[in-house]
Amino acid sequence: MISLSVSAMPEGLPLALTMALTIASNRMAKKNVIVKRLNAVESLGSCTVIASDKTGTLTINEQTAKKIILADGRVFSVEGIGYNDQGKIIPSSYQYENLCLLGVLNNEATLDIENGTWRYLGDSIDVAFLSLGRKAQVSLDGVSIIKKIPYESENKYSAVFYQKNGNLHFTVKGSIEKVMEFCNQMRKDGQVVPIDIEYLLKQNEAYASKGYRMIALADGVVEDTEDILVSSLVFEGMVAFIDPVREEVKGSILECKKAGIRVVMITGDHPLTAYSIALDLNLVSEYDQVATGTEVEEYFEKGEQTFIQFISSKSVFSRVTPIQKLQIVEAYKSMGEFVAVTGDGVNDAPALKTANIGIAMGSGTDVAKDTASMIVVNDDFTSIVTGVKEGRNAYSNIRKVSYMLLSCGLAEVLFFLLSIFFDLDMPLVAIQLLWLNIVTDGLQDFALSFERAEMDIMNIPPRSTKESIFNKELLLEVLISGITIGLLVFAVWVYLLHSGMEISRARGYVMVLMVFIQNIHVFNCRSERHSAFSISIFSNPLILFSIISSIVLQIVVMEVPILSSFLQTTVVPWKDMLILLCISFSIFIVMEIYKILMYRKKSCH
């Protein structure tokens, strides 16, 4: 009874579970997703919402200045792409030089050429401004920086105090709405005139609606470096940047939709810019699906239920602060969604911590990486989707191992109980039970941990995180296969005893039958939904190795006298072994019929 308990208990399940998660994390690492905690592998496969940044994740994060728009409406086109000095500004003019100078001064990045290769470090917009400055041949002679105010997402601007021509200047860079708060004038035809806010906003929206990211700049003379609340700066103009969409992301978003995963974009960009990008990625179909930070704040103050309804109707959130990003994540969690959130900055840490799965970008800050559950090395959204696929596969493999171990354990207990009930001799002795536990369960469960993802794994809706792994479907599979194997072995045992076969020899037949039937059952366990014929036997070489190894080991212990004596078994003739092999295929036929019937039932629904 102790041996039966040991053999029936799925003691290999904890090891197989760890192996499945470890294998999945290794596969994810090869595809640029570093997992910090093993349980995050399976959790990612359960996500129902992915809240993604735009820059660098959905786009390639190589901002390029394409247009210079002065406050008076004059537009200059910028040639070239990437971070370098290749390209001209057309038409050439001194009028945009001051605007380019301000972009170079109000900057925290570096861009230099080393051994013929351009090297850069810092925010993509700042690097793009340095590239624009090189194309405009900006000179810093006679200019000295006095004090810098770095960009903060709460402030939505960066600023610099600098000395030029004996005067102390203050320049501000950021979104047009924020920069205009510092201005009451603008430069038109070389002259300073009262600011025309409506005209400038229309100008901004015209380019933002085409997918450009708009950065405004203002400048003015101040008295001292403490005067950062000035409202008398001169609005100089704007620069329109373009960050191309990653082409492969479109397919990944479509894959997410098929998998029942909702993708939403959270960005600090202008709503029209965000809408243009989201439209290109098929994230939205109309502008009503875009929300602004102002609207998020407004609806948040109206109460939880109103806020949740508002969030559920939007797919793009623009001009949001880190606190609002946190509020959006909490709203999705309140809806019962399992949320994965991407982030790269220090201010993203609260949202990453609150999310079910926090995903930091490889180019992000150490704080974001420390807070997150996993890191996407190449910042690519496609890598996240790959991680979801591997997470689902890890969970699927855990179920496959559980399916096999539990059904085989149930079968052993069943044919023993039936033998006791009908007052028959025990089908196997203790040492034989332990041997079967090693030669069948010990190899095959390990091999099942290496199964590749099924072709349609991303076409299945996410499972509920509240659902037990031992759900109705798995329990039904275990019961049907376990009872079938148990009855099959018991029927053969009864036949052998009634035929007058010696007990020890009959036990040798039962051992061979169990080895065959459990190895054939492995093919059933490779997929809970698909026919074994649809899965290549070469897709997981370890399965073949484990099956061949266990059968060879069984033959060896029968043929070698000292081993057969130790296991109290006898040699089974080859002809009888073939008969036992044919009988073993019964479990394969039964489970194939079960899959067909279940599929037909589900397709009818």
Tab-separated table of C-alpha atoms in Angstrom, residues 257-458:
chain	number	residue	atom	x	y	z
A	257	LYS	CA	-6.997	40.760	-30.578
A	258	LYS	CA	-7.345	37.147	-31.726
A	259	ALA	CA	-6.067	36.036	-28.326
A	260	GLY	CA	-8.711	38.112	-26.547
A	261	ILE	CA	-6.154	40.603	-25.235
A	262	ARG	CA	-6.977	44.297	-25.346
A	263	VAL	CA	-4.109	46.659	-26.198
A	264	VAL	CA	-4.295	50.277	-25.040
A	265	MET	CA	-1.795	53.090	-25.592
A	266	ILE	CA	-0.724	55.444	-22.806
A	267	THR	CA	1.422	58.352	-23.979
A	268	GLY	CA	2.388	61.913	-23.172
A	269	ASP	CA	1.935	63.004	-26.785
A	270	HIS	CA	-0.700	65.347	-28.192
A	271	PRO	CA	-4.059	63.555	-28.609
A	272	LEU	CA	-4.063	64.075	-32.394
A	273	THR	CA	-0.560	62.622	-32.671
A	274	ALA	CA	-1.558	59.643	-30.522
A	275	TYR	CA	-4.747	59.178	-32.567
A	276	SER	CA	-2.827	59.196	-35.850
A	277	ILE	CA	-0.405	56.533	-34.607
A	278	ALA	CA	-3.190	54.443	-33.038
A	279	LEU	CA	-5.203	54.619	-36.260
A	280	ASP	CA	-2.197	53.373	-38.214
A	281	LEU	CA	-1.833	50.473	-35.764
A	282	ASN	CA	-5.583	49.653	-35.872
A	283	LEU	CA	-5.900	50.343	-32.146
A	284	VAL	CA	-8.795	52.752	-32.732
A	285	SER	CA	-11.361	53.393	-35.436
A	286	GLU	CA	-12.546	56.859	-34.374
A	287	TYR	CA	-11.297	59.825	-32.381
A	288	ASP	CA	-13.860	59.270	-29.618
A	289	GLN	CA	-11.700	56.379	-28.378
A	290	VAL	CA	-8.933	58.838	-27.424
A	291	ALA	CA	-8.864	60.366	-23.928
A	292	THR	CA	-6.719	63.227	-22.644
A	293	GLY	CA	-5.138	63.676	-19.240
A	294	THR	CA	-7.587	66.480	-18.517
A	295	GLU	CA	-10.541	64.151	-19.173
A	296	VAL	CA	-8.975	61.420	-17.041
A	297	GLU	CA	-8.681	63.860	-14.137
A	298	GLU	CA	-12.233	65.123	-14.669
A	299	TYR	CA	-13.836	61.664	-14.680
A	300	PHE	CA	-11.682	60.419	-11.804
A	301	GLU	CA	-13.207	63.105	-9.591
A	302	LYS	CA	-16.727	61.924	-10.514
A	303	GLY	CA	-16.344	58.657	-8.639
A	304	GLU	CA	-15.119	55.113	-9.168
A	305	GLN	CA	-17.966	53.694	-11.251
A	306	THR	CA	-18.135	56.695	-13.597
A	307	PHE	CA	-14.359	56.588	-13.991
A	308	ILE	CA	-14.351	52.853	-14.763
A	309	GLN	CA	-17.044	53.291	-17.431
A	310	PHE	CA	-15.042	56.120	-18.973
A	311	ILE	CA	-11.793	54.128	-19.032
A	312	SER	CA	-13.473	51.051	-20.511
A	313	SER	CA	-14.641	53.083	-23.521
A	314	LYS	CA	-11.151	54.379	-24.424
A	315	SER	CA	-8.179	52.754	-26.115
A	316	VAL	CA	-5.717	55.660	-26.200
A	317	PHE	CA	-4.750	57.937	-23.319
A	318	SER	CA	-2.730	61.031	-24.220
A	319	ARG	CA	-1.090	63.821	-22.217
A	320	VAL	CA	-1.375	61.708	-19.050
A	321	THR	CA	0.754	62.092	-15.917
A	322	PRO	CA	2.337	59.142	-14.054
A	323	ILE	CA	-0.361	59.416	-11.359
A	324	GLN	CA	-3.078	59.246	-14.012
A	325	LYS	CA	-1.360	56.212	-15.545
A	326	LEU	CA	-1.563	54.565	-12.122
A	327	GLN	CA	-5.264	55.459	-11.872
A	328	ILE	CA	-5.927	53.943	-15.318
A	329	VAL	CA	-4.208	50.689	-14.311
A	330	GLU	CA	-6.194	50.501	-11.070
A	331	ALA	CA	-9.421	51.074	-13.017
A	332	TYR	CA	-8.696	48.132	-15.313
A	333	LYS	CA	-7.928	45.933	-12.306
A	334	SER	CA	-11.242	46.992	-10.752
A	335	MET	CA	-12.969	45.709	-13.901
A	336	GLY	CA	-11.437	42.279	-13.232
A	337	GLU	CA	-8.817	42.619	-15.969
A	338	PHE	CA	-5.348	41.105	-15.605
A	339	VAL	CA	-3.126	44.013	-16.613
A	340	ALA	CA	0.391	44.123	-18.046
A	341	VAL	CA	1.934	47.611	-18.089
A	342	THR	CA	5.071	48.864	-19.825
A	343	GLY	CA	7.230	51.695	-18.532
A	344	ASP	CA	10.753	53.058	-18.637
A	345	GLY	CA	10.971	56.037	-16.306
A	346	VAL	CA	11.256	56.585	-12.566
A	347	ASN	CA	7.718	58.004	-12.593
A	348	ASP	CA	6.375	54.790	-14.149
A	349	ALA	CA	7.350	52.793	-11.041
A	350	PRO	CA	3.951	53.152	-9.252
A	351	ALA	CA	2.050	51.866	-12.303
A	352	LEU	CA	4.558	49.031	-12.816
A	353	LYS	CA	4.233	48.062	-9.152
A	354	THR	CA	0.424	48.181	-9.167
A	355	ALA	CA	-0.012	46.228	-12.415
A	356	ASN	CA	-0.390	42.467	-12.331
A	357	ILE	CA	2.675	42.322	-14.563
A	358	GLY	CA	5.117	45.221	-14.738
A	359	ILE	CA	7.259	45.258	-17.889
A	360	ALA	CA	10.265	47.598	-17.951
A	361	MET	CA	12.034	48.650	-21.130
A	362	GLY	CA	15.694	47.735	-21.576
A	363	SER	CA	16.510	51.385	-22.276
A	364	GLY	CA	14.663	52.500	-19.137
A	365	THR	CA	15.848	53.570	-15.714
A	366	ASP	CA	17.155	51.227	-13.018
A	367	VAL	CA	14.169	52.116	-10.828
A	368	ALA	CA	11.733	50.900	-13.496
A	369	LYS	CA	13.731	47.691	-14.008
A	370	ASP	CA	13.911	46.985	-10.270
A	371	THR	CA	10.155	47.474	-9.875
A	372	ALA	CA	9.081	45.423	-12.905
A	373	SER	CA	8.538	41.661	-13.082
A	374	MET	CA	10.279	41.399	-16.437
A	375	ILE	CA	12.416	43.473	-18.790
A	376	VAL	CA	12.066	43.806	-22.576
A	377	VAL	CA	15.644	44.257	-23.726
A	378	ASN	CA	14.880	45.672	-27.186
A	379	ASP	CA	11.862	47.808	-26.124
A	380	ASP	CA	9.769	46.090	-28.826
A	381	PHE	CA	6.056	45.412	-28.317
A	382	THR	CA	6.397	42.259	-30.425
A	383	SER	CA	8.675	40.776	-27.742
A	384	ILE	CA	5.897	41.273	-25.173
A	385	VAL	CA	3.456	39.332	-27.359
A	386	THR	CA	6.057	36.582	-27.722
A	387	GLY	CA	6.286	36.515	-23.939
A	388	VAL	CA	2.507	36.120	-23.675
A	389	LYS	CA	2.701	33.152	-26.033
A	390	GLU	CA	5.453	31.480	-24.000
A	391	GLY	CA	3.535	32.173	-20.788
A	392	ARG	CA	0.457	30.458	-22.178
A	393	ASN	CA	2.576	27.549	-23.337
A	394	ALA	CA	4.142	27.163	-19.881
A	395	TYR	CA	0.687	26.935	-18.312
A	396	SER	CA	-0.399	24.487	-21.008
A	397	ASN	CA	2.640	22.264	-20.346
A	398	ILE	CA	1.935	22.256	-16.616
A	399	ARG	CA	-1.577	21.007	-17.391
A	400	LYS	CA	-0.182	18.331	-19.729
A	401	VAL	CA	2.159	17.007	-17.047
A	402	SER	CA	-0.652	17.057	-14.471
A	403	TYR	CA	-2.937	15.269	-16.940
A	404	MET	CA	-0.476	12.451	-17.449
A	405	LEU	CA	0.644	11.963	-13.840
A	406	LEU	CA	-2.864	12.067	-12.368
A	407	SER	CA	-4.459	9.783	-14.972
A	408	CYS	CA	-1.710	7.166	-14.653
A	409	GLY	CA	-1.857	7.364	-10.852
A	410	LEU	CA	-5.636	6.966	-10.932
A	411	ALA	CA	-5.310	3.927	-13.230
A	412	GLU	CA	-2.896	2.176	-10.862
A	413	VAL	CA	-5.126	2.761	-7.850
A	414	LEU	CA	-8.212	1.596	-9.801
A	415	PHE	CA	-6.908	-1.760	-10.988
A	416	PHE	CA	-5.532	-2.479	-7.509
A	417	LEU	CA	-8.860	-1.654	-5.866
A	418	LEU	CA	-10.714	-3.813	-8.388
A	419	SER	CA	-8.360	-6.712	-7.663
A	420	ILE	CA	-9.021	-6.340	-3.928
A	421	PHE	CA	-12.777	-6.029	-4.492
A	422	PHE	CA	-12.887	-9.233	-6.595
A	423	ASP	CA	-10.546	-11.036	-4.195
A	424	LEU	CA	-7.771	-11.500	-6.769
A	425	ASP	CA	-4.014	-11.514	-6.283
A	426	MET	CA	-2.224	-8.170	-6.426
A	427	PRO	CA	-1.358	-7.306	-10.053
A	428	LEU	CA	2.072	-5.966	-9.039
A	429	VAL	CA	4.360	-6.244	-6.030
A	430	ALA	CA	5.859	-3.231	-4.266
A	431	ILE	CA	9.190	-3.179	-6.135
A	432	GLN	CA	7.393	-3.423	-9.487
A	433	LEU	CA	5.186	-0.437	-8.645
A	434	LEU	CA	8.211	1.657	-7.762
A	435	TRP	CA	9.966	0.586	-10.954
A	436	LEU	CA	6.977	1.653	-13.052
A	437	ASN	CA	6.940	4.970	-11.234
A	438	ILE	CA	10.541	5.581	-12.335
A	439	VAL	CA	10.472	4.224	-15.865
A	440	THR	CA	7.184	5.814	-16.966
A	441	ASP	CA	6.394	8.863	-14.836
A	442	GLY	CA	9.990	9.895	-14.194
A	443	LEU	CA	10.956	10.445	-17.835
A	444	GLN	CA	7.800	11.413	-19.675
A	445	ASP	CA	6.661	14.214	-17.359
A	446	PHE	CA	10.083	15.837	-17.748
A	447	ALA	CA	9.853	15.531	-21.548
A	448	LEU	CA	6.352	17.077	-21.631
A	449	SER	CA	7.798	20.216	-19.996
A	450	PHE	CA	9.661	20.879	-23.270
A	451	GLU	CA	6.577	20.848	-25.503
A	452	ARG	CA	6.395	23.692	-28.031
A	453	ALA	CA	3.416	26.033	-28.183
A	454	GLU	CA	0.461	24.740	-30.163
A	455	MET	CA	-0.259	26.594	-33.401
A	456	ASP	CA	-3.537	28.132	-32.219
A	457	ILE	CA	-2.506	28.931	-28.655
A	458	MET	CA	-2.931	32.670	-29.383
